[in-house]
mmCIF file of C-alpha atoms and ligand atoms in Angstrom:
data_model
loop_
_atom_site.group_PDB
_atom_site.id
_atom_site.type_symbol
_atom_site.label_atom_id
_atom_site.label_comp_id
_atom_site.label_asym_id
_atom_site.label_seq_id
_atom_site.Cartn_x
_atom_site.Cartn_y
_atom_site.Cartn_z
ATOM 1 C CA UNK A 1 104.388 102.358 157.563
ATOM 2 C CA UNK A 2 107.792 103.022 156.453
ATOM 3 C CA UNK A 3 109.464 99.771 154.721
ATOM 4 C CA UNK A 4 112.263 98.173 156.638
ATOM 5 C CA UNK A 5 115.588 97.476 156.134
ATOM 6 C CA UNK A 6 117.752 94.923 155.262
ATOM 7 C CA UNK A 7 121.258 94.035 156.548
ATOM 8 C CA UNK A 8 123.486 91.304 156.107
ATOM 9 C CA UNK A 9 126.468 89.797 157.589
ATOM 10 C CA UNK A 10 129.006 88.309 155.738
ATOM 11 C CA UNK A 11 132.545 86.942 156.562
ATOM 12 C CA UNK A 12 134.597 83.967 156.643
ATOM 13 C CA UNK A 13 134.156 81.077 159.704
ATOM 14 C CA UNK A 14 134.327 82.371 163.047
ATOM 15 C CA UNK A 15 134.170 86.201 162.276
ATOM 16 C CA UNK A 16 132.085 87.011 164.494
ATOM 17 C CA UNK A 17 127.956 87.299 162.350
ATOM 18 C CA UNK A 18 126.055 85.488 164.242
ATOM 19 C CA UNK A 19 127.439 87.232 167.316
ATOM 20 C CA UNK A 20 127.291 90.732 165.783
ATOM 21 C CA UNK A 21 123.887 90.204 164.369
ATOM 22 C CA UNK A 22 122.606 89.593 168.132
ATOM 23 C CA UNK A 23 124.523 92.877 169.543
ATOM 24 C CA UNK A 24 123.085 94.628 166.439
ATOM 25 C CA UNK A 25 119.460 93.483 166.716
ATOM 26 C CA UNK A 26 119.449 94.983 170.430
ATOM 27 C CA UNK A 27 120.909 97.391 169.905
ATOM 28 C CA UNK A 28 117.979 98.363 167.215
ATOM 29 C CA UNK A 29 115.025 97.367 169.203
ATOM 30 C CA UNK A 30 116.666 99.718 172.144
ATOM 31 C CA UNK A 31 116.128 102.075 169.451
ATOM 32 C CA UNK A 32 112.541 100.645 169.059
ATOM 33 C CA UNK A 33 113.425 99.392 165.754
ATOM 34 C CA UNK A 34 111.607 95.643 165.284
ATOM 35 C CA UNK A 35 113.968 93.384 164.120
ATOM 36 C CA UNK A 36 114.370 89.731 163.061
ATOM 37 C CA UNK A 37 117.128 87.758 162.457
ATOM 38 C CA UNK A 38 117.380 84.939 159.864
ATOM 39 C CA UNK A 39 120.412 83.020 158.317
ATOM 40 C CA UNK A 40 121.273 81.269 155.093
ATOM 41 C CA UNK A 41 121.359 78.630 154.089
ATOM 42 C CA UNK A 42 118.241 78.489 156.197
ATOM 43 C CA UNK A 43 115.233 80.829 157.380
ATOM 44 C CA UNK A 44 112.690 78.502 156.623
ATOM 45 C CA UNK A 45 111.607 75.286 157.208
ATOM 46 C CA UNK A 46 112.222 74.038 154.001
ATOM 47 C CA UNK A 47 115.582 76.382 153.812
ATOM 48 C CA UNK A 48 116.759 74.424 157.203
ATOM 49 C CA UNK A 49 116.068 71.240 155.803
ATOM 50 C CA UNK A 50 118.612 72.275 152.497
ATOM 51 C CA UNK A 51 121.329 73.323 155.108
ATOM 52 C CA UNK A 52 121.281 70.461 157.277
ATOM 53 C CA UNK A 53 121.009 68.003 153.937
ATOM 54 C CA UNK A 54 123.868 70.000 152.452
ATOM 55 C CA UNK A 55 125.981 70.023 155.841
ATOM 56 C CA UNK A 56 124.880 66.296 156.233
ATOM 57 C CA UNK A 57 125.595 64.924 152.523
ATOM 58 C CA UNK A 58 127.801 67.234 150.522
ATOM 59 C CA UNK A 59 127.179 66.988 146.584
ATOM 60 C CA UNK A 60 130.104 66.247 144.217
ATOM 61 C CA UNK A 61 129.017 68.660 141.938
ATOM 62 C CA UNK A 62 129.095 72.364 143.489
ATOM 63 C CA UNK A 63 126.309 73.079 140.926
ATOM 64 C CA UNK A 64 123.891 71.196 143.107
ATOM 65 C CA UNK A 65 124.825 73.316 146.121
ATOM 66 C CA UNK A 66 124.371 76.462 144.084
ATOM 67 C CA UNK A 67 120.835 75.323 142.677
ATOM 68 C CA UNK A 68 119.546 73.706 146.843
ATOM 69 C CA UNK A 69 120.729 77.545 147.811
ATOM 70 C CA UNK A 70 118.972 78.934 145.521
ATOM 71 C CA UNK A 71 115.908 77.105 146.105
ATOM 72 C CA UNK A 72 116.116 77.775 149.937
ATOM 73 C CA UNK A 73 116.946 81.876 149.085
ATOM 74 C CA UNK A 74 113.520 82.155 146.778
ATOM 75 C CA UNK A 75 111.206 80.473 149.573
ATOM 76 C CA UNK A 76 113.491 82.383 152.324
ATOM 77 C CA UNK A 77 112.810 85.961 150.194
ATOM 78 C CA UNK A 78 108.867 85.122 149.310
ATOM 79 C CA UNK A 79 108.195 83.597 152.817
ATOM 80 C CA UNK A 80 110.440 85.615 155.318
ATOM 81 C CA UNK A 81 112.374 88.321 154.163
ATOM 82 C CA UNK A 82 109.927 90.608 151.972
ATOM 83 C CA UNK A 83 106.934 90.346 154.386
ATOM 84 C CA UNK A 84 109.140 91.419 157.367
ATOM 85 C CA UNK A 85 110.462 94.456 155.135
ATOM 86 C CA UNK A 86 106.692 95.543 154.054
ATOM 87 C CA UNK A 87 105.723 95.704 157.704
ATOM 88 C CA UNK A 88 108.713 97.802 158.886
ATOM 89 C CA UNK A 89 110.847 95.094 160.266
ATOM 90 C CA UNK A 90 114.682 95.643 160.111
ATOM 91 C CA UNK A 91 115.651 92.052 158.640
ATOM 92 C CA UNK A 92 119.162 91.205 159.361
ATOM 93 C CA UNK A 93 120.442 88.077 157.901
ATOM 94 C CA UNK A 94 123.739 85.904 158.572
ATOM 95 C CA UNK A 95 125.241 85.662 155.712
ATOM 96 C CA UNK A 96 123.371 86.363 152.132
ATOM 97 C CA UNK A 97 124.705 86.388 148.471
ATOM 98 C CA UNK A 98 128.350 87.733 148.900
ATOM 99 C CA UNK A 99 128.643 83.812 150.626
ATOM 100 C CA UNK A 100 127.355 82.174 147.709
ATOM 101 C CA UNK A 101 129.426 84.678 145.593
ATOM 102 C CA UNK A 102 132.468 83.636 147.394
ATOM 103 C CA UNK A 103 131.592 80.115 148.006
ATOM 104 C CA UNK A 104 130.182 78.429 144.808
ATOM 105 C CA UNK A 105 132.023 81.293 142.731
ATOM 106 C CA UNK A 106 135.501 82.458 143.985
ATOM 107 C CA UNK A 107 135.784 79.025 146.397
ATOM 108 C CA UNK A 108 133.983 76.612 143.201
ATOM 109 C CA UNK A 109 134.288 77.932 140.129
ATOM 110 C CA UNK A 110 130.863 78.570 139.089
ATOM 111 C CA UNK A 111 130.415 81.338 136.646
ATOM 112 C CA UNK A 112 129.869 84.994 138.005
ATOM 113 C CA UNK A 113 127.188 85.233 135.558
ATOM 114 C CA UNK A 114 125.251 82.203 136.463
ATOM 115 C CA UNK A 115 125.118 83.307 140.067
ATOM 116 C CA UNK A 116 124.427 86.891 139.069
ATOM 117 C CA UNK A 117 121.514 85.537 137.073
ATOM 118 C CA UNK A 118 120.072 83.299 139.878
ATOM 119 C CA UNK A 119 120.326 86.022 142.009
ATOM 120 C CA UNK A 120 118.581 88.269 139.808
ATOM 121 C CA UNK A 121 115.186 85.880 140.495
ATOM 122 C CA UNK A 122 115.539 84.966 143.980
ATOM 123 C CA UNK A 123 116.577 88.813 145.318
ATOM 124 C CA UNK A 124 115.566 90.682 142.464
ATOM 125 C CA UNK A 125 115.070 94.147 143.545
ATOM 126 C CA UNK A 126 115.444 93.488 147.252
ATOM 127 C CA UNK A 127 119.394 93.526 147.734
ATOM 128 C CA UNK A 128 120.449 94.596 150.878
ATOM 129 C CA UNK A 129 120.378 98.222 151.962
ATOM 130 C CA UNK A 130 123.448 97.494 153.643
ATOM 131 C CA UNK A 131 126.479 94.531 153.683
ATOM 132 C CA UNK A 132 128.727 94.419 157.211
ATOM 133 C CA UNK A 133 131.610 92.000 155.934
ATOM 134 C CA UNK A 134 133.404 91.245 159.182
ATOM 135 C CA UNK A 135 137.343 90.935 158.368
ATOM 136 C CA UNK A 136 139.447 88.321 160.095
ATOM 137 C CA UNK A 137 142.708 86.804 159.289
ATOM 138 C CA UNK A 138 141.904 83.366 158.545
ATOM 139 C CA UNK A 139 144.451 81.762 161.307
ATOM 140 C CA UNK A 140 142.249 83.981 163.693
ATOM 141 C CA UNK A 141 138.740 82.807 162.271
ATOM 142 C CA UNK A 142 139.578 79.372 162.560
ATOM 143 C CA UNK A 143 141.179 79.485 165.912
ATOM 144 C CA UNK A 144 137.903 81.243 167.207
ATOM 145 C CA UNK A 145 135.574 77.990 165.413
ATOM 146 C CA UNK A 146 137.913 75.356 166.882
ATOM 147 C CA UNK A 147 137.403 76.639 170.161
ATOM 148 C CA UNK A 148 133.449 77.060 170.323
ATOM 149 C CA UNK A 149 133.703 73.562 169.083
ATOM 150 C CA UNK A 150 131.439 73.584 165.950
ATOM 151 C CA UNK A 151 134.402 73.134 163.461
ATOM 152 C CA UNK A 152 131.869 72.621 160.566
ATOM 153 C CA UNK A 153 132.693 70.642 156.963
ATOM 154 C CA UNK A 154 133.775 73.849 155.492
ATOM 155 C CA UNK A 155 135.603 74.796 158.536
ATOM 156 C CA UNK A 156 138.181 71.792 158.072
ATOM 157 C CA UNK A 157 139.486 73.361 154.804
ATOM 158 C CA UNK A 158 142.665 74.249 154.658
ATOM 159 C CA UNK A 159 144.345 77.528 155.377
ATOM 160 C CA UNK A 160 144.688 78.756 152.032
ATOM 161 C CA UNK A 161 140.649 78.137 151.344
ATOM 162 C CA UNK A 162 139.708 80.457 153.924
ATOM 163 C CA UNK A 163 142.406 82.766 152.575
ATOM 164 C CA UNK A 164 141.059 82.494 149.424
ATOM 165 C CA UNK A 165 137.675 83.253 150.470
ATOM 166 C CA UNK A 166 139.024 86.178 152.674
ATOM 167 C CA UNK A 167 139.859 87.847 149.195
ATOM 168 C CA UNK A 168 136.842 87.048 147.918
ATOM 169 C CA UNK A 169 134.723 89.317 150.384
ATOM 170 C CA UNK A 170 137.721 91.707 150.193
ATOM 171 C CA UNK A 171 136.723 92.183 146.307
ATOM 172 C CA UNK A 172 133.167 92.356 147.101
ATOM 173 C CA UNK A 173 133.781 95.156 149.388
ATOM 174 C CA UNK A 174 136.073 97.063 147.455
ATOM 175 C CA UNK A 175 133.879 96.731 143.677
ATOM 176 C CA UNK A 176 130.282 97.847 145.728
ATOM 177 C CA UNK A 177 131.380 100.597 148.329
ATOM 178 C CA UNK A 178 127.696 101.988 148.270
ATOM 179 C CA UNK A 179 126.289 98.669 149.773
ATOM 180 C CA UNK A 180 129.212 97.361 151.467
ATOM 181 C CA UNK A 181 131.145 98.602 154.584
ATOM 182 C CA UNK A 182 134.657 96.102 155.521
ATOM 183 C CA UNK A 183 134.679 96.123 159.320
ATOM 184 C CA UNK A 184 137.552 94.626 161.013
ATOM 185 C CA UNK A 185 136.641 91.295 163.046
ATOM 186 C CA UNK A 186 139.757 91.293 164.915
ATOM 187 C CA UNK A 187 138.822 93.651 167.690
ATOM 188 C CA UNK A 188 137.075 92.869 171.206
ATOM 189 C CA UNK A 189 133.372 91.971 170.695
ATOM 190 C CA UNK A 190 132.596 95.397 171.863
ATOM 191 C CA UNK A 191 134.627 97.103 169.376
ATOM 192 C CA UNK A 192 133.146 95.640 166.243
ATOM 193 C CA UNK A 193 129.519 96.108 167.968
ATOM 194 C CA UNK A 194 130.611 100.353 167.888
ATOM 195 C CA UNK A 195 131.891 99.512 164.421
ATOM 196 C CA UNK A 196 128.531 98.130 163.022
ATOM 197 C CA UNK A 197 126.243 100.757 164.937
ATOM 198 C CA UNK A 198 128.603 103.278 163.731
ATOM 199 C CA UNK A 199 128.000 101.760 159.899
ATOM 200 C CA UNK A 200 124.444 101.661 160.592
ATOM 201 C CA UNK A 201 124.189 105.161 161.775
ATOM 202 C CA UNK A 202 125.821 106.519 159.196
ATOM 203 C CA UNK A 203 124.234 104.492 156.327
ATOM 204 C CA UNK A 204 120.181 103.852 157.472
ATOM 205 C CA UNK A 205 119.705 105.613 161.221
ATOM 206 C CA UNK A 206 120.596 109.068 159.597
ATOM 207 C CA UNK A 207 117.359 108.682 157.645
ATOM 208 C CA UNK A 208 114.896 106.969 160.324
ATOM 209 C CA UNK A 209 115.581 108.448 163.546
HETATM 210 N N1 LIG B 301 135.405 89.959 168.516
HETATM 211 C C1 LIG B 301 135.590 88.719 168.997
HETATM 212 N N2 LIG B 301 136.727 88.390 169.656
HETATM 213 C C2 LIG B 301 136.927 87.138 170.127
HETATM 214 N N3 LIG B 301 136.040 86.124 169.998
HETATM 215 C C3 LIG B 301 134.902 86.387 169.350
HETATM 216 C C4 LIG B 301 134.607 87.691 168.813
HETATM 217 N N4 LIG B 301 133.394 87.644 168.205
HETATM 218 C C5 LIG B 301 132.956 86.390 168.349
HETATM 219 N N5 LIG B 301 133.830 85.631 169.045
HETATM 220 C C6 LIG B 301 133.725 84.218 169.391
HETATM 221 O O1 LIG B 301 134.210 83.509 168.256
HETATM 222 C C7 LIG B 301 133.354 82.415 167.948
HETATM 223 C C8 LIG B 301 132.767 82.640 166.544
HETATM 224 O O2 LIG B 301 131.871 83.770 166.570
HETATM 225 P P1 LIG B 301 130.527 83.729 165.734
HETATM 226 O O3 LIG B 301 129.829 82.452 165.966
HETATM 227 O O4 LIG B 301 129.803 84.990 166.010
HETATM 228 O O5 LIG B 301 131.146 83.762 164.258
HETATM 229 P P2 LIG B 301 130.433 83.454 162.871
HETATM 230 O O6 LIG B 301 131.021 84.422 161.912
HETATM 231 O O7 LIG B 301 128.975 83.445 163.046
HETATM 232 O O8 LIG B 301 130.988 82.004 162.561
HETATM 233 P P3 LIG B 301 130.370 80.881 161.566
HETATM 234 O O9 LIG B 301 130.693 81.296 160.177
HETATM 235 O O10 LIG B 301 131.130 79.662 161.930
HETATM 236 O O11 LIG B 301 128.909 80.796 161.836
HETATM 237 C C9 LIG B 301 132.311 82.375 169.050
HETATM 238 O O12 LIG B 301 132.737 81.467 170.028
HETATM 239 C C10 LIG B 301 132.284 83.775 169.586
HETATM 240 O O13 LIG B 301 131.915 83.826 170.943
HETATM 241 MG MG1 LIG B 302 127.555 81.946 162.713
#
């Protein structure tokens, strides 16, 4: 049994993961490719409970944040993500490290290294085969939240913030080419959903199918 793969979503509020992971996840099994989708913070029971305690009670000290994500990304690895990949599941996750990277690092000023470190325990070997970071100007992003009506703690941020973290996945893409592909969020659902089969295609069907 062929390993699966692993695919994440990544992107500022409102550009469009969750709702590309679904099109993307259909669009696989239609291809008879198993699939499962998981998010972070989250994945787990245990992960769930650290994402609605964080949403619910933020820490004053972004450290804590970085160490409860952490904690939830080792269970959600050990428990859901590397068992999936070892029986041929596709797992395709909304959101991953590049958030934390951009979050508690670009967005928090934790040190690079510190987060590189942490990552190097939780993920280890098992980095994703491939990174979709949807591209949105922040205006747009926001807009798009405010009007599905889940305008979350982080979404109430000012302008700049999300600007900020814009350039922060912008980076990400541009310094790791071979994992990451920038797709531009500000198209009709359908359009991205060609965008990110056309990524796929090119990066992991070529090889499968
Ligand atoms: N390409 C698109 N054009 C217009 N609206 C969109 C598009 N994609 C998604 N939406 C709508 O925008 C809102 C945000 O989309 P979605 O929930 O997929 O974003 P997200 O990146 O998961 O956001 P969050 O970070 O808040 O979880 C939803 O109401 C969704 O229906
Ligand atoms: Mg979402």
């Amino acid at each position: 049994m062929a390993r699966g793969r692993f695919i994440t979503f990544e992107g500022g509020e409102g550009a469009g993961k969750s709702t590309q992971a679904k099109r993307l996840s259909h669009r696989l099994e239609g291809a008879g490719i198993a699939t499962l989708i998981t998010r972070e913070p989250g994945g787990t029971v245990l992960g769930e409970d650290i994402r609605n305690l964080i949403l619910k009670d933020r820490p004053q000290d972004p450290l804590t944040e970085l160490l409860l994500f952490a904690a939830a990304r080792a269970e959600h690895m050990t428990a859901v993500i590397r068992p999936a990949l070892d029986e041929g599941t596709w797992v395709i996750s909304d959101r991953f490290i590049d958030s934390t990277r951009v979050y508690q690092g670009h967005l928090y000023g934790i040190e690079p290294e510190l987060i590189a470190q942490l990552e190097r325990y939780t993920v280890a070997a098992d980095l994703p085969d491939l990174t979709l970071i949807l591209d949105l100007p922040a205006e747009e992003g926001l807009a798009r939240a405010e009007l599905r009506g889940t305008l979350s703690r982080y979404d109430a941020e000012r302008l700049e913030t999300h600007e900020a973290l814009r350039e922060g996945f912008l980076e990400i893409a541009n310094r790791e080419p071979s994992r990451c592909i920038l797709i531009d969020g500000n198209l009709a659902e359908e359009s991205v959903e060609t965008a990110v089969w056309q990524a796929v295609s090119d990066r992991l069907l070529s090889m499968v199918l």
